[in-house]
mmCIF file of C-alpha atoms in Angstrom:
data_model
loop_
_atom_site.group_PDB
_atom_site.id
_atom_site.type_symbol
_atom_site.label_atom_id
_atom_site.label_comp_id
_atom_site.label_asym_id
_atom_site.label_seq_id
_atom_site.Cartn_x
_atom_site.Cartn_y
_atom_site.Cartn_z
ATOM 1 C CA UNK A 1 -0.278 90.584 -142.645
ATOM 2 C CA UNK A 2 -0.701 89.582 -138.573
ATOM 3 C CA UNK A 3 -2.498 91.899 -136.610
ATOM 4 C CA UNK A 4 -1.328 90.863 -132.766
ATOM 5 C CA UNK A 5 1.890 88.773 -133.475
ATOM 6 C CA UNK A 6 2.574 88.539 -129.926
ATOM 7 C CA UNK A 7 -0.590 86.474 -129.377
ATOM 8 C CA UNK A 8 -0.788 83.025 -130.366
ATOM 9 C CA UNK A 9 -3.367 82.883 -133.224
ATOM 10 C CA UNK A 10 -7.007 80.615 -131.392
ATOM 11 C CA UNK A 11 -9.384 79.786 -132.665
ATOM 12 C CA UNK A 12 -13.027 78.755 -131.456
ATOM 13 C CA UNK A 13 -12.678 75.324 -131.593
ATOM 14 C CA UNK A 14 -8.957 74.925 -129.903
ATOM 15 C CA UNK A 15 -9.070 73.236 -125.977
ATOM 16 C CA UNK A 16 -9.929 75.197 -124.010
ATOM 17 C CA UNK A 17 -11.512 78.587 -125.175
ATOM 18 C CA UNK A 18 -14.267 80.064 -124.724
ATOM 19 C CA UNK A 19 -14.667 77.232 -121.455
ATOM 20 C CA UNK A 20 -16.963 79.778 -119.775
ATOM 21 C CA UNK A 21 -20.822 79.757 -120.791
ATOM 22 C CA UNK A 22 -22.659 82.643 -121.877
ATOM 23 C CA UNK A 23 -23.929 82.513 -125.842
ATOM 24 C CA UNK A 24 -21.922 86.695 -126.229
ATOM 25 C CA UNK A 25 -18.492 85.041 -125.765
ATOM 26 C CA UNK A 26 -19.430 83.021 -128.558
ATOM 27 C CA UNK A 27 -20.446 86.086 -130.265
ATOM 28 C CA UNK A 28 -17.570 87.759 -129.064
ATOM 29 C CA UNK A 29 -14.950 85.839 -130.725
ATOM 30 C CA UNK A 30 -16.376 84.612 -133.748
ATOM 31 C CA UNK A 31 -17.179 88.621 -134.780
ATOM 32 C CA UNK A 32 -13.419 88.969 -133.888
ATOM 33 C CA UNK A 33 -12.057 86.643 -136.200
ATOM 34 C CA UNK A 34 -14.042 87.932 -138.924
ATOM 35 C CA UNK A 35 -12.521 91.071 -138.022
ATOM 36 C CA UNK A 36 -9.240 90.000 -138.048
ATOM 37 C CA UNK A 37 -9.849 88.139 -141.294
ATOM 38 C CA UNK A 38 -11.526 91.380 -142.909
ATOM 39 C CA UNK A 39 -8.225 93.651 -141.782
ATOM 40 C CA UNK A 40 -5.498 91.192 -142.798
ATOM 41 C CA UNK A 41 -7.128 90.714 -145.769
ATOM 42 C CA UNK A 42 -7.996 94.049 -146.709
ATOM 43 C CA UNK A 43 -4.299 95.365 -145.571
ATOM 44 C CA UNK A 44 -2.483 92.668 -147.946
ATOM 45 C CA UNK A 45 -4.609 94.545 -151.164
ATOM 46 C CA UNK A 46 -4.118 98.405 -149.830
ATOM 47 C CA UNK A 47 -1.392 99.255 -152.000
ATOM 48 C CA UNK A 48 0.225 101.173 -148.981
ATOM 49 C CA UNK A 49 -0.053 98.844 -146.420
ATOM 50 C CA UNK A 50 2.863 100.078 -145.206
ATOM 51 C CA UNK A 51 1.751 103.102 -143.952
ATOM 52 C CA UNK A 52 -0.703 101.285 -142.025
ATOM 53 C CA UNK A 53 0.647 99.384 -139.537
ATOM 54 C CA UNK A 54 -0.166 101.161 -136.861
ATOM 55 C CA UNK A 55 -3.767 100.685 -137.936
ATOM 56 C CA UNK A 56 -3.335 97.228 -137.979
ATOM 57 C CA UNK A 57 -1.847 96.574 -134.918
ATOM 58 C CA UNK A 58 -4.678 99.012 -132.993
ATOM 59 C CA UNK A 59 -7.352 96.466 -134.659
ATOM 60 C CA UNK A 60 -4.614 93.657 -133.273
ATOM 61 C CA UNK A 61 -5.015 95.019 -129.987
ATOM 62 C CA UNK A 62 -8.229 95.509 -129.735
ATOM 63 C CA UNK A 63 -9.584 92.059 -131.131
ATOM 64 C CA UNK A 64 -6.878 90.379 -128.583
ATOM 65 C CA UNK A 65 -8.299 92.272 -125.250
ATOM 66 C CA UNK A 66 -11.704 91.207 -126.446
ATOM 67 C CA UNK A 67 -10.903 87.457 -126.430
ATOM 68 C CA UNK A 68 -9.084 88.261 -123.850
ATOM 69 C CA UNK A 69 -13.141 89.327 -122.107
ATOM 70 C CA UNK A 70 -14.781 86.312 -123.870
ATOM 71 C CA UNK A 71 -12.184 83.981 -122.360
ATOM 72 C CA UNK A 72 -11.639 84.456 -119.301
ATOM 73 C CA UNK A 73 -14.261 83.701 -115.924
ATOM 74 C CA UNK A 74 -15.589 86.734 -114.391
ATOM 75 C CA UNK A 75 -17.522 87.220 -110.951
ATOM 76 C CA UNK A 76 -20.530 88.308 -109.698
ATOM 77 C CA UNK A 77 -18.820 91.822 -109.333
ATOM 78 C CA UNK A 78 -17.658 92.224 -113.173
ATOM 79 C CA UNK A 79 -21.985 90.779 -113.983
ATOM 80 C CA UNK A 80 -23.008 93.598 -112.118
ATOM 81 C CA UNK A 81 -20.573 95.947 -113.735
ATOM 82 C CA UNK A 82 -21.074 94.100 -116.898
ATOM 83 C CA UNK A 83 -17.119 95.124 -117.141
ATOM 84 C CA UNK A 84 -16.452 91.775 -119.479
ATOM 85 C CA UNK A 85 -19.810 92.323 -121.547
ATOM 86 C CA UNK A 86 -18.729 96.258 -122.109
ATOM 87 C CA UNK A 87 -14.938 95.395 -122.025
ATOM 88 C CA UNK A 88 -15.714 92.757 -125.011
ATOM 89 C CA UNK A 89 -17.924 94.155 -126.691
ATOM 90 C CA UNK A 90 -16.300 97.881 -126.694
ATOM 91 C CA UNK A 91 -12.957 96.348 -127.999
ATOM 92 C CA UNK A 92 -14.746 94.648 -130.650
ATOM 93 C CA UNK A 93 -16.796 97.898 -132.024
ATOM 94 C CA UNK A 94 -12.922 100.027 -131.752
ATOM 95 C CA UNK A 95 -11.776 97.396 -134.045
ATOM 96 C CA UNK A 96 -14.011 97.530 -136.592
ATOM 97 C CA UNK A 97 -14.874 101.433 -136.464
ATOM 98 C CA UNK A 98 -10.925 100.877 -137.050
ATOM 99 C CA UNK A 99 -11.199 98.117 -139.922
ATOM 100 C CA UNK A 100 -13.066 101.088 -142.039
ATOM 101 C CA UNK A 101 -10.378 102.780 -141.934
ATOM 102 C CA UNK A 102 -8.547 100.078 -143.781
ATOM 103 C CA UNK A 103 -10.736 99.041 -145.864
ATOM 104 C CA UNK A 104 -10.200 99.306 -150.492
ATOM 105 C CA UNK A 105 -11.955 102.418 -151.410
ATOM 106 C CA UNK A 106 -14.307 100.229 -153.622
ATOM 107 C CA UNK A 107 -15.211 98.100 -150.879
ATOM 108 C CA UNK A 108 -15.661 100.838 -148.193
ATOM 109 C CA UNK A 109 -18.248 102.312 -150.713
ATOM 110 C CA UNK A 110 -20.555 98.986 -151.085
ATOM 111 C CA UNK A 111 -20.837 99.193 -147.230
ATOM 112 C CA UNK A 112 -22.265 102.744 -146.881
ATOM 113 C CA UNK A 113 -25.424 101.301 -146.478
ATOM 114 C CA UNK A 114 -24.665 98.964 -143.985
ATOM 115 C CA UNK A 115 -23.006 101.765 -142.124
ATOM 116 C CA UNK A 116 -26.581 104.048 -142.371
ATOM 117 C CA UNK A 117 -27.951 101.145 -141.112
ATOM 118 C CA UNK A 118 -26.181 101.055 -137.694
ATOM 119 C CA UNK A 119 -26.699 104.720 -137.655
ATOM 120 C CA UNK A 120 -30.454 104.639 -138.179
ATOM 121 C CA UNK A 121 -30.891 102.331 -135.602
ATOM 122 C CA UNK A 122 -29.133 103.878 -133.096
ATOM 123 C CA UNK A 123 -28.466 107.964 -133.584
ATOM 124 C CA UNK A 124 -31.712 110.301 -133.573
ATOM 125 C CA UNK A 125 -32.735 110.973 -137.637
ATOM 126 C CA UNK A 126 -32.179 114.430 -137.890
ATOM 127 C CA UNK A 127 -28.134 113.837 -136.376
ATOM 128 C CA UNK A 128 -26.140 116.060 -138.605
ATOM 129 C CA UNK A 129 -23.562 113.092 -139.638
ATOM 130 C CA UNK A 130 -26.238 110.428 -140.421
ATOM 131 C CA UNK A 131 -28.076 113.239 -142.985
ATOM 132 C CA UNK A 132 -24.896 113.765 -144.258
ATOM 133 C CA UNK A 133 -23.910 110.104 -145.351
ATOM 134 C CA UNK A 134 -27.695 109.268 -146.087
ATOM 135 C CA UNK A 135 -27.452 112.982 -148.472
ATOM 136 C CA UNK A 136 -24.191 110.894 -150.145
ATOM 137 C CA UNK A 137 -25.331 107.695 -150.129
ATOM 138 C CA UNK A 138 -28.498 108.828 -151.872
ATOM 139 C CA UNK A 139 -26.220 110.682 -154.936
ATOM 140 C CA UNK A 140 -24.166 107.637 -155.438
ATOM 141 C CA UNK A 141 -21.020 109.616 -155.677
ATOM 142 C CA UNK A 142 -19.351 108.530 -152.335
ATOM 143 C CA UNK A 143 -15.134 107.495 -152.371
ATOM 144 C CA UNK A 144 -12.307 108.280 -150.053
ATOM 145 C CA UNK A 145 -13.288 111.359 -148.431
ATOM 146 C CA UNK A 146 -16.683 109.774 -147.126
ATOM 147 C CA UNK A 147 -13.894 107.262 -144.752
ATOM 148 C CA UNK A 148 -14.051 109.290 -141.782
ATOM 149 C CA UNK A 149 -17.861 110.513 -141.882
ATOM 150 C CA UNK A 150 -18.362 106.342 -142.176
ATOM 151 C CA UNK A 151 -16.020 106.054 -139.359
ATOM 152 C CA UNK A 152 -17.753 109.194 -137.719
ATOM 153 C CA UNK A 153 -21.386 107.371 -137.963
ATOM 154 C CA UNK A 154 -19.817 103.978 -136.264
ATOM 155 C CA UNK A 155 -18.477 105.891 -133.680
ATOM 156 C CA UNK A 156 -21.426 107.390 -132.736
ATOM 157 C CA UNK A 157 -23.805 104.189 -132.757
ATOM 158 C CA UNK A 158 -21.575 102.604 -131.039
ATOM 159 C CA UNK A 159 -21.375 104.943 -128.332
ATOM 160 C CA UNK A 160 -25.011 105.505 -127.759
ATOM 161 C CA UNK A 161 -25.930 101.661 -128.421
ATOM 162 C CA UNK A 162 -23.343 101.088 -125.086
ATOM 163 C CA UNK A 163 -25.781 104.421 -123.304
ATOM 164 C CA UNK A 164 -28.751 102.311 -123.755
ATOM 165 C CA UNK A 165 -27.586 98.986 -122.876
ATOM 166 C CA UNK A 166 -25.643 100.491 -119.663
ATOM 167 C CA UNK A 167 -29.610 102.135 -118.763
ATOM 168 C CA UNK A 168 -31.282 98.088 -119.413
ATOM 169 C CA UNK A 169 -27.882 96.864 -117.277
ATOM 170 C CA UNK A 170 -28.961 99.521 -114.411
ATOM 171 C CA UNK A 171 -32.089 98.232 -114.672
ATOM 172 C CA UNK A 172 -31.297 94.561 -114.258
ATOM 173 C CA UNK A 173 -29.079 95.400 -111.542
ATOM 174 C CA UNK A 174 -32.018 97.850 -109.542
ATOM 175 C CA UNK A 175 -34.656 94.849 -109.714
ATOM 176 C CA UNK A 176 -32.501 92.421 -108.519
ATOM 177 C CA UNK A 177 -31.942 94.805 -105.820
ATOM 178 C CA UNK A 178 -35.594 95.187 -105.227
ATOM 179 C CA UNK A 179 -37.006 91.798 -105.978
ATOM 180 C CA UNK A 180 -34.187 90.758 -103.231
ATOM 181 C CA UNK A 181 -35.637 93.418 -100.807
ATOM 182 C CA UNK A 182 -39.181 92.165 -101.395
ATOM 183 C CA UNK A 183 -38.409 88.945 -100.680
ATOM 184 C CA UNK A 184 -36.688 89.222 -97.613
ATOM 185 C CA UNK A 185 -39.536 91.914 -96.199
ATOM 186 C CA UNK A 186 -42.117 89.018 -97.630
ATOM 187 C CA UNK A 187 -40.186 86.638 -95.720
ATOM 188 C CA UNK A 188 -40.430 88.203 -92.391
ATOM 189 C CA UNK A 189 -43.552 88.692 -92.810
ATOM 190 C CA UNK A 190 -43.952 85.037 -93.191
ATOM 191 C CA UNK A 191 -42.321 83.876 -89.882
ATOM 192 C CA UNK A 192 -43.610 86.254 -88.225
ATOM 193 C CA UNK A 193 -47.234 85.495 -89.480
ATOM 194 C CA UNK A 194 -46.372 81.407 -88.884
ATOM 195 C CA UNK A 195 -44.663 81.858 -85.316
ATOM 196 C CA UNK A 196 -47.249 84.587 -83.510
ATOM 197 C CA UNK A 197 -50.534 84.113 -86.564
ATOM 198 C CA UNK A 198 -52.178 86.327 -83.903
ATOM 199 C CA UNK A 199 -50.435 89.595 -85.340
ATOM 200 C CA UNK A 200 -51.220 88.848 -88.668
ATOM 201 C CA UNK A 201 -54.576 87.353 -88.532
ATOM 202 C CA UNK A 202 -55.696 85.637 -92.311
ATOM 203 C CA UNK A 203 -58.965 84.274 -90.963
ATOM 204 C CA UNK A 204 -61.909 85.518 -92.647
ATOM 205 C CA UNK A 205 -65.055 86.891 -90.240
ATOM 206 C CA UNK A 206 -68.307 85.492 -91.598
ATOM 207 C CA UNK A 207 -70.163 86.811 -88.835
ATOM 208 C CA UNK A 208 -72.105 88.983 -91.105
ATOM 209 C CA UNK A 209 -72.971 86.039 -93.257
ATOM 210 C CA UNK A 210 -74.199 83.539 -89.673
ATOM 211 C CA UNK A 211 -77.754 82.532 -89.067
ATOM 212 C CA UNK A 212 -79.302 82.282 -85.198
ATOM 213 C CA UNK A 213 -75.599 81.499 -84.483
ATOM 214 C CA UNK A 214 -75.067 78.346 -86.453
ATOM 215 C CA UNK A 215 -72.280 79.153 -88.253
ATOM 216 C CA UNK A 216 -68.945 79.584 -85.904
ATOM 217 C CA UNK A 217 -68.016 83.435 -86.381
ATOM 218 C CA UNK A 218 -64.688 82.959 -88.411
ATOM 219 C CA UNK A 219 -63.214 80.120 -90.373
ATOM 220 C CA UNK A 220 -58.866 80.024 -91.526
ATOM 221 C CA UNK A 221 -56.941 79.214 -94.031
ATOM 222 C CA UNK A 222 -55.967 76.107 -92.921
ATOM 223 C CA UNK A 223 -59.857 75.033 -92.033
ATOM 224 C CA UNK A 224 -59.323 75.968 -88.353
ATOM 225 C CA UNK A 225 -62.104 78.450 -86.630
ATOM 226 C CA UNK A 226 -59.215 79.959 -84.485
ATOM 227 C CA UNK A 227 -55.643 81.673 -86.474
ATOM 228 C CA UNK A 228 -53.144 78.970 -86.635
ATOM 229 C CA UNK A 229 -49.363 78.914 -87.581
ATOM 230 C CA UNK A 230 -50.214 77.905 -91.252
ATOM 231 C CA UNK A 231 -51.974 80.594 -92.181
ATOM 232 C CA UNK A 232 -49.465 83.109 -93.398
ATOM 233 C CA UNK A 233 -47.422 79.786 -94.859
ATOM 234 C CA UNK A 234 -50.680 78.902 -96.756
ATOM 235 C CA UNK A 235 -51.658 82.247 -98.261
ATOM 236 C CA UNK A 236 -47.750 83.129 -99.084
ATOM 237 C CA UNK A 237 -47.989 79.807 -101.223
ATOM 238 C CA UNK A 238 -51.596 80.689 -102.601
ATOM 239 C CA UNK A 239 -50.074 84.413 -103.787
ATOM 240 C CA UNK A 240 -46.813 82.908 -105.079
ATOM 241 C CA UNK A 241 -49.217 80.203 -107.491
ATOM 242 C CA UNK A 242 -51.370 83.442 -108.385
ATOM 243 C CA UNK A 243 -48.382 85.543 -108.966
ATOM 244 C CA UNK A 244 -47.175 82.084 -111.457
ATOM 245 C CA UNK A 245 -50.462 82.143 -113.257
ATOM 246 C CA UNK A 246 -49.698 86.147 -114.023
ATOM 247 C CA UNK A 247 -46.126 84.945 -115.233
ATOM 248 C CA UNK A 248 -47.725 81.895 -117.358
ATOM 249 C CA UNK A 249 -50.128 84.279 -119.192
ATOM 250 C CA UNK A 250 -47.474 87.226 -119.467
ATOM 251 C CA UNK A 251 -44.986 84.828 -121.525
ATOM 252 C CA UNK A 252 -47.430 84.019 -124.162
ATOM 253 C CA UNK A 253 -47.586 88.556 -124.792
ATOM 254 C CA UNK A 254 -43.628 89.517 -124.390
ATOM 255 C CA UNK A 255 -41.241 89.378 -126.934
ATOM 256 C CA UNK A 256 -37.490 88.687 -126.274
ATOM 257 C CA UNK A 257 -35.571 91.714 -127.759
ATOM 258 C CA UNK A 258 -32.477 91.599 -129.270
ATOM 259 C CA UNK A 259 -29.917 93.778 -126.860
ATOM 260 C CA UNK A 260 -27.203 92.126 -124.604
ATOM 261 C CA UNK A 261 -29.022 91.898 -121.642
ATOM 262 C CA UNK A 262 -32.081 89.995 -121.133
ATOM 263 C CA UNK A 263 -34.967 91.244 -118.457
ATOM 264 C CA UNK A 264 -37.337 88.628 -118.650
ATOM 265 C CA UNK A 265 -36.120 86.626 -115.625
ATOM 266 C CA UNK A 266 -35.852 89.514 -113.306
ATOM 267 C CA UNK A 267 -38.636 90.590 -114.297
ATOM 268 C CA UNK A 268 -40.456 87.189 -113.134
ATOM 269 C CA UNK A 269 -38.397 86.789 -110.223
ATOM 270 C CA UNK A 270 -40.036 89.638 -108.963
ATOM 271 C CA UNK A 271 -44.067 88.097 -109.404
ATOM 272 C CA UNK A 272 -42.881 86.043 -106.881
ATOM 273 C CA UNK A 273 -43.141 88.004 -103.879
ATOM 274 C CA UNK A 274 -44.998 90.890 -105.054
ATOM 275 C CA UNK A 275 -47.820 87.798 -105.310
ATOM 276 C CA UNK A 276 -47.044 86.752 -101.260
ATOM 277 C CA UNK A 277 -47.275 89.927 -100.146
ATOM 278 C CA UNK A 278 -50.588 91.565 -102.271
ATOM 279 C CA UNK A 279 -51.728 88.227 -100.902
ATOM 280 C CA UNK A 280 -51.301 89.195 -97.688
ATOM 281 C CA UNK A 281 -52.088 92.705 -97.717
ATOM 282 C CA UNK A 282 -55.222 92.070 -99.516
ATOM 283 C CA UNK A 283 -56.757 89.339 -97.453
ATOM 284 C CA UNK A 284 -56.221 92.313 -94.271
ATOM 285 C CA UNK A 285 -58.104 94.325 -96.320
ATOM 286 C CA UNK A 286 -61.369 92.907 -96.613
ATOM 287 C CA UNK A 287 -61.451 91.384 -92.883
ATOM 288 C CA UNK A 288 -60.195 95.012 -91.245
ATOM 289 C CA UNK A 289 -64.206 96.090 -92.782
ATOM 290 C CA UNK A 290 -62.433 98.521 -95.271
ATOM 291 C CA UNK A 291 -64.483 97.658 -98.230
ATOM 292 C CA UNK A 292 -67.629 98.888 -98.080
ATOM 293 C CA UNK A 293 -70.317 96.265 -98.787
ATOM 294 C CA UNK A 294 -68.500 93.383 -98.484
ATOM 295 C CA UNK A 295 -70.030 90.551 -96.644
ATOM 296 C CA UNK A 296 -66.810 88.887 -95.410
ATOM 297 C CA UNK A 297 -65.007 85.409 -96.184
ATOM 298 C CA UNK A 298 -67.776 82.758 -95.594
ATOM 299 C CA UNK A 299 -65.389 79.619 -96.173
ATOM 300 C CA UNK A 300 -61.716 78.590 -96.542
ATOM 301 C CA UNK A 301 -62.128 78.554 -100.111
ATOM 302 C CA UNK A 302 -63.392 81.457 -100.800
ATOM 303 C CA UNK A 303 -60.133 82.965 -98.391
ATOM 304 C CA UNK A 304 -57.568 80.130 -100.713
ATOM 305 C CA UNK A 305 -59.604 81.899 -103.740
ATOM 306 C CA UNK A 306 -59.123 85.332 -102.832
ATOM 307 C CA UNK A 307 -55.396 85.005 -102.016
ATOM 308 C CA UNK A 308 -55.132 83.596 -105.597
ATOM 309 C CA UNK A 309 -56.733 86.146 -107.305
ATOM 310 C CA UNK A 310 -55.101 88.616 -104.900
ATOM 311 C CA UNK A 311 -51.407 86.582 -105.587
ATOM 312 C CA UNK A 312 -52.498 87.578 -109.748
ATOM 313 C CA UNK A 313 -53.476 90.209 -109.043
ATOM 314 C CA UNK A 314 -49.996 91.754 -108.429
ATOM 315 C CA UNK A 315 -49.533 91.976 -112.307
ATOM 316 C CA UNK A 316 -51.288 95.068 -111.774
ATOM 317 C CA UNK A 317 -48.027 96.436 -110.066
ATOM 318 C CA UNK A 318 -45.322 95.253 -111.860
ATOM 319 C CA UNK A 319 -46.894 95.939 -115.086
ATOM 320 C CA UNK A 320 -45.022 99.447 -114.742
ATOM 321 C CA UNK A 321 -41.889 97.654 -113.952
ATOM 322 C CA UNK A 322 -42.488 95.747 -117.237
ATOM 323 C CA UNK A 323 -43.736 98.817 -118.947
ATOM 324 C CA UNK A 324 -40.788 100.461 -117.992
ATOM 325 C CA UNK A 325 -38.341 97.240 -118.908
ATOM 326 C CA UNK A 326 -40.048 97.035 -122.327
ATOM 327 C CA UNK A 327 -39.471 100.920 -122.992
ATOM 328 C CA UNK A 328 -35.493 100.482 -122.072
ATOM 329 C CA UNK A 329 -35.682 97.328 -124.006
ATOM 330 C CA UNK A 330 -36.957 98.737 -127.507
ATOM 331 C CA UNK A 331 -34.673 101.158 -126.985
ATOM 332 C CA UNK A 332 -31.207 99.318 -126.485
ATOM 333 C CA UNK A 333 -32.277 96.833 -129.951
ATOM 334 C CA UNK A 334 -32.333 97.314 -133.729
ATOM 335 C CA UNK A 335 -34.845 95.892 -134.234
ATOM 336 C CA UNK A 336 -37.504 98.334 -133.404
ATOM 337 C CA UNK A 337 -36.418 101.638 -134.761
ATOM 338 C CA UNK A 338 -39.941 103.174 -136.810
ATOM 339 C CA UNK A 339 -39.498 103.366 -139.886
ATOM 340 C CA UNK A 340 -35.420 102.878 -139.871
ATOM 341 C CA UNK A 341 -35.050 105.985 -137.722
ATOM 342 C CA UNK A 342 -34.780 106.442 -134.010
ATOM 343 C CA UNK A 343 -36.732 110.757 -133.470
ATOM 344 C CA UNK A 344 -34.137 111.028 -130.277
#
């Protein structure tokens, strides 16, 4: 029987389908086709298929909505709010839960371990529904009466997954806001330093290390003896270089988890303006005489090396952001559960 006779069946290979970029669209379209085929097969195998027409129509409606989200173009607002991705996956998950309502009893019992695995991935280990299902699975006495229990575990697991991915999306948007705000701030600092170089002096004071007055009192990042218009922009560029080196080093130890949203790009974007900020502030602190025992910056290479070191040192600040991101991604990924069970 057709699950959505009012909607022409479309396949992934058809012209005009999945025209917009995004791998999640491929996953949604593929999973929708799989659920549709399974539901149609299950309904033809059930003796009481005529009594499950409404369930079949409900599955078809959810799949049609999911495919609409996957095939439509969405603007920046829906991308920020996650309406497209969450709308598609929530309908796919609802259709999956309804699918377990029409599966033949034998196939339903065979899929009980899969349901338990999904539950362990997203639910606390002491969740009563999950505990009950695992107990029934251990006894090996599953039957038609366990159908509502399996659907309940699936529904709860998908709800928990949506909440965790929502936290990841909110943190991504927060990071994007932080990147924009910090970029505007450091851009303002660079512009001010380029127009009025004396306002943000980057020159090193080497009066403490000069001998018999043979050396000038200061040296600037561009090589001049007086603050120049290119001092702050050059320090900002070197700070970004240091941040880029830190980013490259972190890529070797970072593992991308299986979630609906990725934070890696936004995390790396944050490091660039952070590197500029730490480079400029670091040189200001060194030149202020605030650091006890520091003899001053005696050469242009020394100034640039310190700027790169401070740019690299932004990792000390941004690592807290990275730790928070890793925690959220771990909670939203089914691949990071310790021992296959969440502890809450």
